[in-house]
Amino acid sequence: METNLAVKLSANENCYGCSPKALEAIRAKVGGVSFYPEVNPVALKEKLAEKYGVTTGNIIVGAGSVRIIDGLIQTFVKEGEEVLTFEKSFVAYGQLSGFHQRTCRFAPLKNFRCVPENLLPFISDKTRLIFIANPNNPTGTMISHAELENLLKTIPRNVIVTIDEAYSEYVTDATFPDSILLQKKYPNLVILHSFSKIYGLAGLRIGYAIMDDKLAARMAEGQIPFSLNYLSSAAALAALEDESFIIQSARVNADERNVLYRELNSHGIHVLPSQSNFMYMWFEEEGEKKKVYDLLFKNGILVCDMKIFGQENALRITVGDHETNNKMVRILTE
Ligand SMILES: Cc1ncc(COP(=O)(O)O)c(C=O)c1O
C-alpha cells in the first residue's frame, strides 16, 4: 500500500520526545561509549529512593521493564508453579512466562477492566506471581486503591503481586492506587515502572521496580552484569529531575485524550475512556477495523492493529499531539 508515513501512534511512546535535560545528559556522555557501563546505577537508585521514600535496597533497575518482568518470572516462579494475569493485557507477561516454560493463566476482563476479583478463581497453590498492568495496556482502564488493597488482603502472602505502572504518570483519576503506601504494608507487592513512556527514553531501554528488600536482593543475584547501557542511567536521572517536562506531557496528554475521546465517541466510533496515553477502539467486525487501519495508514498514521495480540476487531491508538489528533479525527469522521 502506498503511504507517506509521518506519525507512529502504535507503541505508546511520548509524542513530545524526552526532556531536553535528558538529551543534554546523553550528549555529555556519548563520547564515553567505549567504556562499560556501571554495574550498579547508584546515583539513579538514590534519586528513585528519595522520590518514593524507600531505600536503594528496595530498587531494581533493569534494561527496560520487560527485562524486570523476565527477571521476576525467572527468580520467583519455580518449575510447576504459575503466573497469573488478565487476558487482553500486556503481552509480555504471557510471552515471557512461555520462554521460561512456566504456565501463565489468564483471567477475563469485566467491561474491559482488570477487576482483581476475576483473578480469585484462578489462584491455586501453584500461583506464585500475578501481573496487573495499571493502567492496562491495551484498554487504558485502571483499578483503584481499594480494589488493589482488597486483593492484597485476600490472597496468600507467598503470591507476589506485580502492579505494572508503566503509564501511571498519565493517570488523572484520584482513586488510582498509592502503591508505595500499599507496598509498605504488603511486602508481596512489587511496583514496576518504565522510562519508555512519559519519560520518552524507550530507545535507551531502562525501567525499574520497587519491592521488599529481600525480594530485591534475590532479584539482584540473577541480574546480568553490564546489561544497562552506558547512556541510560544518566539520561534517566536527568529525565527524573526534569519534573516540569513530565507534568507538561501529562497535562497536554489529558487534554488531547479528552478531545479525542469526545470527538470519536460523538461520531459513533467505539472508543474506551482512557487513563493513559493511548485509546482502545473496537469494531463489530474485523473488516470494519481493517478499513479504519488502512485509511489511517494511507494518510501517514500508523496505529497498532491488535490482531497481532489476538484481538482481531480492535485497534490501539497512541494519543498524539494536537495537530495529529485533529488530522485523525478529520480522516475518521469525514
Ligand atoms: C504495561 C506495560 N508494561 C511494560 C512495558 C514495557 O516497557 P519497557 O520499554 O520499559 O520494557 C510496556 C510497553 O509497551 C507496557 O505497555
Coordinates of C-alpha atoms and ligand atoms in Angstrom, one line a residue:
M1 CA 0.0 0.0 0.0
E2 CA 1.3 3.5 -0.9
T3 CA 1.9 5.6 2.2
N4 CA 3.8 8.6 3.4
L5 CA 4.2 7.5 7.0
A6 CA 4.6 10.6 9.1
V7 CA 3.4 9.6 12.6
K8 CA 3.8 6.5 14.6
L9 CA 1.0 6.0 17.1
S10 CA 1.4 2.3 17.6
A11 CA 3.7 1.9 20.6
N12 CA 2.6 4.5 23.2
E13 CA 5.8 6.5 23.2
N14 CA 5.8 10.1 24.3
C15 CA 4.9 12.1 21.2
Y16 CA 6.7 15.1 22.7
G17 CA 10.0 13.2 22.9
C18 CA 12.1 13.4 26.1
S19 CA 13.3 16.1 28.4
P20 CA 15.9 18.4 26.9
K21 CA 17.9 17.8 30.1
A22 CA 17.9 14.0 29.3
L23 CA 19.2 14.8 25.8
E24 CA 21.9 17.0 27.3
A25 CA 22.9 14.2 29.7
I26 CA 23.2 11.8 26.7
R27 CA 25.3 14.3 24.7
A28 CA 27.6 14.8 27.6
K29 CA 28.3 11.0 27.9
V30 CA 28.1 9.9 24.3
G31 CA 31.9 10.2 23.9
G32 CA 32.4 7.5 26.5
V33 CA 30.6 4.7 24.9
S34 CA 33.8 2.7 24.6
F35 CA 33.6 2.2 28.3
Y36 CA 31.5 -0.4 30.1
P37 CA 28.5 1.0 32.0
E38 CA 28.4 0.9 35.8
V39 CA 27.3 -2.4 37.2
N40 CA 25.1 -0.7 39.8
P41 CA 23.5 2.6 38.9
V42 CA 23.9 4.1 42.3
A43 CA 23.0 7.8 41.6
L44 CA 19.8 6.7 39.8
K45 CA 18.8 4.4 42.6
E46 CA 19.4 7.2 45.2
K47 CA 17.2 9.6 43.2
L48 CA 14.5 7.0 43.0
A49 CA 14.8 6.1 46.7
E50 CA 14.4 9.8 47.5
K51 CA 11.4 10.2 45.2
Y52 CA 9.5 7.3 46.7
G53 CA 10.7 7.5 50.4
V54 CA 12.3 4.0 50.2
T55 CA 15.9 2.8 50.4
T56 CA 18.2 1.8 47.5
G57 CA 17.9 -1.8 48.6
N58 CA 14.2 -1.7 47.6
I59 CA 15.0 -0.8 44.0
I60 CA 15.9 -2.9 41.0
V61 CA 16.9 -1.2 37.7
G62 CA 16.8 -3.2 34.5
A63 CA 17.2 -2.8 30.8
G64 CA 13.6 -1.9 30.2
S65 CA 10.7 -3.0 32.5
V66 CA 10.3 -6.1 30.2
R67 CA 13.7 -7.2 31.4
I68 CA 12.5 -6.9 35.0
I69 CA 9.3 -8.8 34.2
D70 CA 11.6 -11.5 32.8
G71 CA 13.7 -11.5 36.0
L72 CA 10.6 -11.7 38.2
I73 CA 9.4 -14.9 36.4
Q74 CA 12.9 -16.4 36.4
T75 CA 13.6 -15.6 40.0
F76 CA 10.3 -16.4 41.7
V77 CA 8.4 -18.9 39.6
K78 CA 9.8 -22.4 40.0
E79 CA 9.1 -25.4 37.8
G80 CA 5.5 -26.4 38.2
E81 CA 4.4 -23.0 39.6
E82 CA 2.3 -20.5 37.7
V83 CA 1.9 -16.9 36.6
L84 CA -1.5 -15.2 36.5
T85 CA -2.6 -12.2 34.7
F86 CA -5.5 -10.9 32.6
E87 CA -6.4 -11.7 29.0
K88 CA -6.3 -8.5 26.9
S89 CA -3.3 -7.2 28.9
F90 CA 0.4 -6.5 28.2
V91 CA 1.5 -9.4 26.0
A92 CA 5.0 -9.8 27.6
Y93 CA 3.6 -11.4 30.8
G94 CA 2.4 -14.5 28.9
Q95 CA 5.2 -14.5 26.4
L96 CA 8.0 -14.4 28.9
S97 CA 6.3 -17.0 31.1
G98 CA 6.3 -19.2 28.0
F99 CA 10.0 -18.5 27.4
H100 CA 10.7 -19.8 30.9
Q101 CA 8.4 -22.8 30.4
R102 CA 6.0 -21.6 33.0
T103 CA 2.2 -21.7 32.7
C104 CA 0.5 -18.4 32.6
R105 CA -3.2 -18.3 33.3
F106 CA -5.4 -15.5 32.0
A107 CA -8.4 -14.2 33.9
P108 CA -11.2 -12.4 31.9
L109 CA -11.7 -8.7 32.0
K110 CA -15.0 -7.3 33.1
N111 CA -16.3 -4.4 30.9
F112 CA -12.7 -4.0 29.6
R113 CA -11.4 -3.6 33.2
C114 CA -8.9 -5.9 35.0
V115 CA -11.1 -6.4 38.0
P116 CA -9.0 -8.2 40.7
E117 CA -12.0 -10.3 41.9
N118 CA -11.8 -12.1 38.5
L119 CA -8.3 -13.3 39.4
L120 CA -9.5 -15.2 42.5
P121 CA -11.0 -18.3 40.8
F122 CA -7.6 -18.8 39.1
I123 CA -5.5 -18.7 42.2
S124 CA -4.2 -22.0 43.5
D125 CA -1.3 -23.5 45.4
K126 CA 0.7 -23.2 42.2
T127 CA 0.2 -19.5 41.7
R128 CA 3.4 -17.6 42.5
L129 CA 3.3 -14.3 40.5
I130 CA 0.4 -12.1 39.4
F131 CA 0.8 -9.2 36.9
I132 CA -1.7 -6.4 36.7
A133 CA -1.0 -3.6 34.3
N134 CA -2.4 -0.4 35.8
P135 CA -3.5 1.4 33.7
N136 CA -4.0 -1.6 31.5
N137 CA -2.4 -1.9 28.1
P138 CA -4.3 -2.0 25.7
T139 CA -7.6 -0.9 27.2
G140 CA -6.4 2.1 29.2
T141 CA -8.6 1.2 32.1
M142 CA -7.4 1.2 35.7
I143 CA -8.1 -0.4 39.1
S144 CA -8.5 1.7 42.2
H145 CA -6.6 1.8 45.5
A146 CA -9.4 0.0 47.3
E147 CA -9.6 -2.8 44.6
L148 CA -5.8 -3.4 44.8
E149 CA -5.8 -3.4 48.6
N150 CA -8.7 -5.8 48.7
L151 CA -6.8 -8.2 46.5
L152 CA -3.7 -7.9 48.7
K153 CA -5.8 -8.6 51.8
T154 CA -7.4 -11.7 50.2
I155 CA -4.5 -13.6 48.6
P156 CA -1.8 -15.6 50.4
R157 CA 1.4 -13.6 51.2
N158 CA 3.6 -16.0 49.3
V159 CA 2.0 -14.8 46.0
I160 CA 3.8 -11.8 44.6
V161 CA 1.6 -9.2 43.0
T162 CA 3.3 -7.0 40.4
I163 CA 1.4 -3.8 39.7
D164 CA 2.9 -2.5 36.4
E165 CA 2.6 1.3 36.4
A166 CA 4.4 1.9 33.1
Y167 CA 1.7 4.6 32.3
S168 CA 0.9 5.8 35.8
E169 CA 2.1 9.4 35.2
Y170 CA -0.8 9.8 32.7
V171 CA -3.5 9.0 35.2
T172 CA -5.9 11.7 36.2
D173 CA -8.3 9.6 38.3
A174 CA -7.8 10.4 42.0
T175 CA -8.7 6.8 43.1
F176 CA -5.5 5.5 41.4
P177 CA -3.6 3.3 44.0
D178 CA -1.0 4.8 46.3
S179 CA 1.0 1.7 45.6
I180 CA 4.0 2.8 47.7
L181 CA 1.8 3.1 50.7
L182 CA 0.5 -0.4 50.0
Q183 CA 4.0 -1.8 49.3
K184 CA 5.0 -0.8 52.8
K185 CA 2.0 -2.7 54.2
Y186 CA 2.1 -5.7 51.9
P187 CA 5.7 -6.9 51.2
N188 CA 4.4 -9.2 48.4
L189 CA 3.6 -6.1 46.3
V190 CA 6.1 -5.2 43.6
I191 CA 5.7 -1.9 41.7
L192 CA 7.0 -1.7 38.2
H193 CA 7.9 1.5 36.2
S194 CA 9.3 2.3 32.8
F195 CA 11.3 5.2 31.4
S196 CA 10.0 4.3 27.9
K197 CA 6.6 6.1 28.2
I198 CA 6.2 9.6 29.6
Y199 CA 10.0 9.9 30.1
G200 CA 10.5 9.4 26.4
L201 CA 13.5 7.1 26.7
A202 CA 12.2 3.9 25.0
G203 CA 15.2 3.6 22.8
L204 CA 17.6 3.5 25.7
R205 CA 15.9 0.6 27.4
I206 CA 15.6 1.3 31.1
G207 CA 13.0 0.6 33.8
Y208 CA 12.8 0.0 37.5
A209 CA 10.9 -1.8 40.2
I210 CA 10.3 -1.1 43.9
M211 CA 9.9 -4.1 46.1
D212 CA 10.7 -5.6 49.5
D213 CA 14.5 -5.6 50.1
K214 CA 14.7 -9.3 50.5
L215 CA 12.9 -9.9 47.1
A216 CA 15.2 -7.2 45.6
A217 CA 18.3 -9.0 46.9
R218 CA 17.2 -12.2 45.3
M219 CA 16.4 -10.5 42.0
A220 CA 19.8 -8.7 42.1
E221 CA 21.6 -12.1 42.3
G222 CA 20.2 -13.1 38.9
Q223 CA 20.9 -9.8 37.1
I224 CA 23.1 -10.0 34.1
P225 CA 26.2 -7.7 34.7
F226 CA 26.5 -4.7 32.4
S227 CA 23.0 -5.2 30.9
L228 CA 22.2 -1.5 31.2
N229 CA 23.9 0.6 28.5
Y230 CA 26.4 3.4 29.1
L231 CA 23.9 6.2 28.5
S232 CA 20.7 5.0 30.0
S233 CA 21.0 5.7 33.7
A234 CA 22.4 9.2 33.3
A235 CA 19.6 10.0 30.9
A236 CA 17.0 8.5 33.2
L237 CA 18.4 10.5 36.1
A238 CA 18.2 13.8 34.2
A239 CA 14.7 12.9 33.0
L240 CA 13.6 12.3 36.6
E241 CA 15.0 15.7 37.6
D242 CA 13.0 17.5 35.0
E243 CA 9.6 17.3 36.6
S244 CA 8.2 20.1 34.6
F245 CA 8.6 18.1 31.4
I246 CA 6.6 15.2 32.9
I247 CA 3.9 17.5 34.3
Q248 CA 3.5 19.3 30.9
S249 CA 3.4 16.0 28.9
A250 CA 0.8 14.6 31.3
R251 CA -1.3 17.8 31.2
V252 CA -1.3 18.1 27.4
N253 CA -2.0 14.3 27.0
A254 CA -5.0 14.6 29.3
D255 CA -6.4 17.5 27.3
E256 CA -5.8 15.8 24.0
R257 CA -7.2 12.5 25.3
N258 CA -10.4 14.2 26.4
V259 CA -10.9 15.9 23.0
L260 CA -10.1 12.7 21.1
Y261 CA -12.5 10.6 23.2
R262 CA -15.3 13.1 22.8
E263 CA -14.8 13.6 19.1
L264 CA -14.6 9.9 18.2
N265 CA -17.4 8.9 20.5
S266 CA -19.7 11.6 19.2
H267 CA -19.2 10.1 15.7
G268 CA -20.3 6.7 16.8
I269 CA -16.8 5.2 17.0
H270 CA -16.5 2.7 19.9
V271 CA -13.6 4.0 22.0
L272 CA -12.9 3.4 25.7
P273 CA -12.3 6.3 28.1
S274 CA -8.6 6.0 28.9
Q275 CA -6.3 6.8 31.9
S276 CA -3.2 6.5 29.7
N277 CA -1.6 7.9 26.6
F278 CA -3.5 5.5 24.2
M279 CA -7.0 4.5 23.4
Y280 CA -8.7 1.3 22.7
M281 CA -11.0 1.3 19.7
W282 CA -13.2 -1.7 18.8
F283 CA -15.4 -2.7 15.9
E284 CA -18.3 -5.1 15.2
E285 CA -16.2 -6.8 12.5
E286 CA -12.6 -7.3 11.5
G287 CA -13.3 -5.8 8.0
E288 CA -14.5 -2.6 9.5
K289 CA -11.4 -2.4 11.7
K290 CA -9.2 -3.1 8.7
K291 CA -10.8 -0.3 6.7
V292 CA -10.0 2.2 9.5
Y293 CA -6.4 0.9 9.9
D294 CA -5.8 1.2 6.2
L295 CA -7.3 4.6 5.9
L296 CA -5.1 6.0 8.7
F297 CA -2.1 4.2 7.2
K298 CA -2.7 5.7 3.8
N299 CA -2.8 9.1 5.4
G300 CA 0.5 8.6 7.2
I301 CA -0.7 7.5 10.6
L302 CA 0.5 4.1 11.9
V303 CA -1.7 2.7 14.8
C304 CA -1.5 -0.7 16.5
D305 CA -3.6 -3.4 14.9
M306 CA -4.4 -5.6 17.9
K307 CA -4.8 -8.6 15.7
I308 CA -1.1 -9.4 16.4
F309 CA -2.2 -9.9 20.0
G310 CA -5.2 -12.0 19.1
Q311 CA -7.8 -9.2 19.2
E312 CA -9.0 -9.1 15.6
N313 CA -11.6 -6.4 16.0
A314 CA -9.6 -3.8 17.8
L315 CA -7.0 -1.0 17.3
R316 CA -4.9 0.7 19.9
I317 CA -4.1 4.3 19.1
T318 CA -1.5 6.4 21.0
V319 CA -2.8 9.9 21.8
G320 CA -0.7 12.2 19.5
D321 CA -0.2 15.9 19.6
H322 CA -2.9 18.4 18.8
E323 CA -2.2 18.5 15.1
T324 CA -2.1 14.7 14.7
N325 CA -5.3 14.2 16.7
N326 CA -7.1 16.8 14.6
K327 CA -5.9 15.1 11.4
M328 CA -7.0 11.7 12.7
V329 CA -10.5 12.9 13.7
R330 CA -10.8 14.6 10.3
I331 CA -9.9 11.4 8.5
L332 CA -12.1 9.1 10.6
T333 CA -15.2 11.3 10.6
E334 CA -15.3 12.7 7.1
Ligands
LIG1 C1 2.1 -2.2 30.6 C2 3.5 -2.2 30.1 N1 4.5 -2.5 30.8 C3 5.8 -2.5 30.4 C4 6.0 -2.1 29.1 C5 7.5 -2.2 28.6 O1 8.2 -1.2 28.9 P1 9.8 -1.1 28.7 O2 10.0 -0.4 27.5 O3 10.3 -0.4 29.9 O4 10.3 -2.5 28.7 C6 5.0 -1.8 28.2 C7 5.3 -1.4 26.8 O5 4.5 -1.2 26.0 C8 3.7 -1.8 28.7 O6 2.7 -1.5 27.9

